Amino acid sequence: MLVDCIRHRADKTPIFFVLEDCQWLDPISMDLLEVVARNIFDIPVFILLVYRPVEEDSHLARFSKLTYFTEIKIPEFTLAESTELIGLKLQQLFEGAEVTGSFIDRIVDQAGGNPFFVDEMINLLHDRSIDPRDVKSLDSIILPDSLNSLIISRIDQLNENLKTTLKIASVIGRLFKASWLCGIYPQLGEQEVINLQLMQLDRLQITPLLKTEPEIEYLFKHVFTREVAYESLAHSTRQMLHEQIGIYIENEYPESLDEFLNVLAYHFGSSQNTTKQQEYFRKAGVAAQHSFANDAAIDYYQ
């Protein structure tokens, strides 16, 4: 059905799909994407997959065998490109303030050509209310020695309420609905309070607002930020929250649980509720089998 819809639309106008962070695609999405890719080679459709380097035996590696597949490896940023990015970021956050060359060199050296590191480093300056024109303050800054440390530093700048909201959201997933937070973890406060916190995280470019209709949804700007926030929680806490999310979905969407089978299987599968794990692994496996997503079905049955 999806292929038919795409082909019908492509008869009227070319289509360009961009899928980011594809290294995190689940088996069902991977199977669906492969089916689509195999059946659109003769129509004006372009699919761009953005992903980190993967192992040869990765599910993504099988796309290299498809007709018209082309791999484009993106190299690390050069000194000039990193410097340009810093300038653009300063214009965005500090109204075009200039930073001393020595500090730019420090950022570039530490980033190692990683544009995400550069971007987050300037965000960290902004979070700490450091004026980039203040040479003394810049020289006294100890730069994080890794991307992981940099993200932790940004999260540590948040007040406790924002930290908690961010961490609870990370358990839901990269994409999350604002209304779920209150239902999953009432200790966060009333929905109005949570909405204000999410607006702050949006302004900080940590979890930008994605859409407001039919429900307010936010997105972790970078997968890595979500990973760091998630890993900062104790394993037992994550398990408890995953179970709470599963229970919330069951209570909130009792008439449409079939739409959430994969989500329920993931969350209960990450909890200690073995009864619910088995129930939703079985249901998700059956659904995958009916959709001819055989690899996904096998994963669930195992």
PDB file of C-alpha atoms in Angstrom, residues 4-153:
ATOM      1  CA  ASP A   4       1.359   2.313  -4.298  1.00  0.00           C
ATOM      2  CA  CYS A   5       0.866   5.659  -2.546  1.00  0.00           C
ATOM      3  CA  ILE A   6       4.428   6.729  -3.332  1.00  0.00           C
ATOM      4  CA  ARG A   7       4.129   5.697  -6.964  1.00  0.00           C
ATOM      5  CA  HIS A   8       0.829   7.572  -7.298  1.00  0.00           C
ATOM      6  CA  ARG A   9       2.338  10.737  -5.823  1.00  0.00           C
ATOM      7  CA  ALA A  10       5.486  10.431  -7.939  1.00  0.00           C
ATOM      8  CA  ASP A  11       3.336  10.420 -11.076  1.00  0.00           C
ATOM      9  CA  LYS A  12       2.514  14.047 -10.278  1.00  0.00           C
ATOM     10  CA  THR A  13       5.789  15.344  -8.879  1.00  0.00           C
ATOM     11  CA  PRO A  14       9.247  14.033  -7.944  1.00  0.00           C
ATOM     12  CA  ILE A  15       9.663  13.026  -4.283  1.00  0.00           C
ATOM     13  CA  PHE A  16      12.710  13.505  -2.081  1.00  0.00           C
ATOM     14  CA  PHE A  17      12.895  11.588   1.229  1.00  0.00           C
ATOM     15  CA  VAL A  18      15.486  12.378   3.915  1.00  0.00           C
ATOM     16  CA  LEU A  19      15.866   9.851   6.746  1.00  0.00           C
ATOM     17  CA  GLU A  20      18.322  10.749   9.509  1.00  0.00           C
ATOM     18  CA  ASP A  21      20.092   8.569  12.098  1.00  0.00           C
ATOM     19  CA  CYS A  22      19.290   5.428  10.133  1.00  0.00           C
ATOM     20  CA  GLN A  23      21.753   3.409  12.206  1.00  0.00           C
ATOM     21  CA  TRP A  24      18.938   3.316  14.790  1.00  0.00           C
ATOM     22  CA  LEU A  25      16.251   1.951  12.468  1.00  0.00           C
ATOM     23  CA  ASP A  26      14.368  -0.957  13.994  1.00  0.00           C
ATOM     24  CA  PRO A  27      14.040  -4.208  11.990  1.00  0.00           C
ATOM     25  CA  ILE A  28      10.462  -3.507  10.853  1.00  0.00           C
ATOM     26  CA  SER A  29      11.341  -0.036   9.564  1.00  0.00           C
ATOM     27  CA  MET A  30      14.411  -1.495   7.867  1.00  0.00           C
ATOM     28  CA  ASP A  31      12.341  -4.155   6.112  1.00  0.00           C
ATOM     29  CA  LEU A  32       9.757  -1.583   5.030  1.00  0.00           C
ATOM     30  CA  LEU A  33      12.431   0.748   3.693  1.00  0.00           C
ATOM     31  CA  GLU A  34      14.010  -2.064   1.701  1.00  0.00           C
ATOM     32  CA  VAL A  35      10.650  -3.012   0.166  1.00  0.00           C
ATOM     33  CA  VAL A  36      10.075   0.606  -0.843  1.00  0.00           C
ATOM     34  CA  ALA A  37      13.603   0.978  -2.259  1.00  0.00           C
ATOM     35  CA  ARG A  38      13.261  -2.169  -4.369  1.00  0.00           C
ATOM     36  CA  ASN A  39      10.036  -0.947  -5.940  1.00  0.00           C
ATOM     37  CA  ILE A  40      10.728   2.673  -6.843  1.00  0.00           C
ATOM     38  CA  PHE A  41      13.802   2.416  -9.067  1.00  0.00           C
ATOM     39  CA  ASP A  42      11.750   3.307 -12.164  1.00  0.00           C
ATOM     40  CA  ILE A  43      10.031   6.445 -10.807  1.00  0.00           C
ATOM     41  CA  PRO A  44      11.323   9.939  -9.804  1.00  0.00           C
ATOM     42  CA  VAL A  45      11.929   9.231  -6.110  1.00  0.00           C
ATOM     43  CA  PHE A  46      15.165   9.978  -4.258  1.00  0.00           C
ATOM     44  CA  ILE A  47      15.857   8.526  -0.804  1.00  0.00           C
ATOM     45  CA  LEU A  48      18.692   9.991   1.256  1.00  0.00           C
ATOM     46  CA  LEU A  49      19.768   7.891   4.240  1.00  0.00           C
ATOM     47  CA  VAL A  50      21.963   9.615   6.805  1.00  0.00           C
ATOM     48  CA  TYR A  51      23.791   7.300   9.183  1.00  0.00           C
ATOM     49  CA  ARG A  52      26.978   6.784  11.134  1.00  0.00           C
ATOM     50  CA  PRO A  53      29.522   4.282   9.778  1.00  0.00           C
ATOM     51  CA  VAL A  54      28.211   0.746  10.241  1.00  0.00           C
ATOM     52  CA  GLU A  55      29.697  -2.740  10.323  1.00  0.00           C
ATOM     53  CA  GLU A  56      29.654  -4.853   7.174  1.00  0.00           C
ATOM     54  CA  ASP A  57      27.115  -7.240   8.713  1.00  0.00           C
ATOM     55  CA  SER A  58      24.776  -4.400   9.706  1.00  0.00           C
ATOM     56  CA  HIS A  59      21.224  -4.373   8.359  1.00  0.00           C
ATOM     57  CA  LEU A  60      22.068  -1.085   6.631  1.00  0.00           C
ATOM     58  CA  ALA A  61      24.864  -2.753   4.685  1.00  0.00           C
ATOM     59  CA  ARG A  62      22.344  -4.690   2.629  1.00  0.00           C
ATOM     60  CA  PHE A  63      21.202  -1.459   0.944  1.00  0.00           C
ATOM     61  CA  SER A  64      24.529  -1.334  -0.876  1.00  0.00           C
ATOM     62  CA  LYS A  65      23.267  -4.194  -3.052  1.00  0.00           C
ATOM     63  CA  LEU A  66      20.235  -2.264  -4.273  1.00  0.00           C
ATOM     64  CA  THR A  67      20.006  -0.817  -7.775  1.00  0.00           C
ATOM     65  CA  TYR A  68      21.239   2.783  -8.047  1.00  0.00           C
ATOM     66  CA  PHE A  69      22.640   2.809  -4.511  1.00  0.00           C
ATOM     67  CA  THR A  70      25.493   5.289  -4.048  1.00  0.00           C
ATOM     68  CA  GLU A  71      27.436   5.814  -0.836  1.00  0.00           C
ATOM     69  CA  ILE A  72      28.815   9.263  -0.086  1.00  0.00           C
ATOM     70  CA  LYS A  73      31.214   9.406   2.854  1.00  0.00           C
ATOM     71  CA  ILE A  74      31.281  12.754   4.631  1.00  0.00           C
ATOM     72  CA  PRO A  75      34.803  13.630   5.840  1.00  0.00           C
ATOM     73  CA  GLU A  76      35.612  15.521   9.023  1.00  0.00           C
ATOM     74  CA  PHE A  77      35.304  19.301   8.906  1.00  0.00           C
ATOM     75  CA  THR A  78      38.432  21.142   7.851  1.00  0.00           C
ATOM     76  CA  LEU A  79      39.846  24.017   9.893  1.00  0.00           C
ATOM     77  CA  ALA A  80      38.189  26.513   7.545  1.00  0.00           C
ATOM     78  CA  GLU A  81      34.808  24.763   7.733  1.00  0.00           C
ATOM     79  CA  SER A  82      34.932  24.506  11.528  1.00  0.00           C
ATOM     80  CA  THR A  83      35.861  28.179  11.789  1.00  0.00           C
ATOM     81  CA  GLU A  84      32.992  29.127   9.487  1.00  0.00           C
ATOM     82  CA  LEU A  85      30.564  27.064  11.570  1.00  0.00           C
ATOM     83  CA  ILE A  86      31.733  28.802  14.745  1.00  0.00           C
ATOM     84  CA  GLY A  87      31.135  32.177  13.101  1.00  0.00           C
ATOM     85  CA  LEU A  88      27.620  31.229  12.008  1.00  0.00           C
ATOM     86  CA  LYS A  89      26.783  29.873  15.446  1.00  0.00           C
ATOM     87  CA  LEU A  90      28.045  33.047  17.127  1.00  0.00           C
ATOM     88  CA  GLN A  91      25.851  35.134  14.827  1.00  0.00           C
ATOM     89  CA  GLN A  92      22.878  33.018  15.832  1.00  0.00           C
ATOM     90  CA  LEU A  93      23.394  33.097  19.613  1.00  0.00           C
ATOM     91  CA  PHE A  94      25.501  36.198  20.279  1.00  0.00           C
ATOM     92  CA  GLU A  95      24.463  38.610  17.527  1.00  0.00           C
ATOM     93  CA  GLY A  96      27.659  38.199  15.584  1.00  0.00           C
ATOM     94  CA  ALA A  97      30.155  38.561  18.421  1.00  0.00           C
ATOM     95  CA  GLU A  98      33.696  37.588  17.440  1.00  0.00           C
ATOM     96  CA  VAL A  99      35.859  35.157  19.396  1.00  0.00           C
ATOM     97  CA  THR A 100      39.630  35.364  19.685  1.00  0.00           C
ATOM     98  CA  GLY A 101      41.589  33.192  17.289  1.00  0.00           C
ATOM     99  CA  SER A 102      43.252  31.265  20.103  1.00  0.00           C
ATOM    100  CA  PHE A 103      39.916  30.127  21.521  1.00  0.00           C
ATOM    101  CA  ILE A 104      38.684  29.101  18.073  1.00  0.00           C
ATOM    102  CA  ASP A 105      41.847  27.031  17.696  1.00  0.00           C
ATOM    103  CA  ARG A 106      41.113  25.331  21.028  1.00  0.00           C
ATOM    104  CA  ILE A 107      37.576  24.435  19.966  1.00  0.00           C
ATOM    105  CA  VAL A 108      38.708  23.175  16.573  1.00  0.00           C
ATOM    106  CA  ASP A 109      41.489  21.060  18.087  1.00  0.00           C
ATOM    107  CA  GLN A 110      39.168  19.561  20.668  1.00  0.00           C
ATOM    108  CA  ALA A 111      36.385  18.926  18.149  1.00  0.00           C
ATOM    109  CA  GLY A 112      38.620  16.964  15.803  1.00  0.00           C
ATOM    110  CA  GLY A 113      36.507  17.937  12.813  1.00  0.00           C
ATOM    111  CA  ASN A 114      33.203  16.949  14.455  1.00  0.00           C
ATOM    112  CA  PRO A 115      30.613  19.672  13.660  1.00  0.00           C
ATOM    113  CA  PHE A 116      28.306  18.447  16.428  1.00  0.00           C
ATOM    114  CA  PHE A 117      31.052  19.080  18.994  1.00  0.00           C
ATOM    115  CA  VAL A 118      31.599  22.588  17.633  1.00  0.00           C
ATOM    116  CA  ASP A 119      27.872  23.329  17.720  1.00  0.00           C
ATOM    117  CA  GLU A 120      27.441  22.057  21.274  1.00  0.00           C
ATOM    118  CA  MET A 121      30.552  23.886  22.499  1.00  0.00           C
ATOM    119  CA  ILE A 122      29.109  27.247  21.446  1.00  0.00           C
ATOM    120  CA  ASN A 123      25.782  26.228  22.996  1.00  0.00           C
ATOM    121  CA  LEU A 124      27.636  25.548  26.254  1.00  0.00           C
ATOM    122  CA  LEU A 125      29.104  29.072  26.220  1.00  0.00           C
ATOM    123  CA  HIS A 126      25.597  30.424  25.756  1.00  0.00           C
ATOM    124  CA  ASP A 127      24.187  28.229  28.545  1.00  0.00           C
ATOM    125  CA  ARG A 128      26.855  29.569  30.926  1.00  0.00           C
ATOM    126  CA  SER A 129      26.136  33.180  29.859  1.00  0.00           C
ATOM    127  CA  ILE A 130      29.772  33.648  28.865  1.00  0.00           C
ATOM    128  CA  ASP A 131      30.417  36.655  26.642  1.00  0.00           C
ATOM    129  CA  PRO A 132      32.585  35.440  23.730  1.00  0.00           C
ATOM    130  CA  ARG A 133      34.247  38.866  23.688  1.00  0.00           C
ATOM    131  CA  ASP A 134      35.510  38.350  27.253  1.00  0.00           C
ATOM    132  CA  VAL A 135      39.002  37.001  26.550  1.00  0.00           C
ATOM    133  CA  LYS A 136      39.786  36.390  30.224  1.00  0.00           C
ATOM    134  CA  SER A 137      36.685  34.237  30.733  1.00  0.00           C
ATOM    135  CA  LEU A 138      37.341  32.283  27.551  1.00  0.00           C
ATOM    136  CA  ASP A 139      40.932  31.551  28.506  1.00  0.00           C
ATOM    137  CA  SER A 140      39.848  30.214  31.899  1.00  0.00           C
ATOM    138  CA  ILE A 141      37.359  27.727  30.435  1.00  0.00           C
ATOM    139  CA  ILE A 142      38.317  24.069  30.637  1.00  0.00           C
ATOM    140  CA  LEU A 143      36.931  22.463  27.497  1.00  0.00           C
ATOM    141  CA  PRO A 144      35.307  19.028  27.831  1.00  0.00           C
ATOM    142  CA  ASP A 145      37.669  16.343  26.542  1.00  0.00           C
ATOM    143  CA  SER A 146      35.012  14.334  24.711  1.00  0.00           C
ATOM    144  CA  LEU A 147      31.597  14.701  23.129  1.00  0.00           C
ATOM    145  CA  ASN A 148      30.109  12.688  25.967  1.00  0.00           C
ATOM    146  CA  SER A 149      31.641  15.044  28.545  1.00  0.00           C
ATOM    147  CA  LEU A 150      30.415  18.046  26.584  1.00  0.00           C
ATOM    148  CA  ILE A 151      26.805  16.823  26.567  1.00  0.00           C
ATOM    149  CA  ILE A 152      27.007  15.999  30.273  1.00  0.00           C
ATOM    150  CA  SER A 153      28.297  19.539  30.890  1.00  0.00           C
TER     151      SER A 153
END
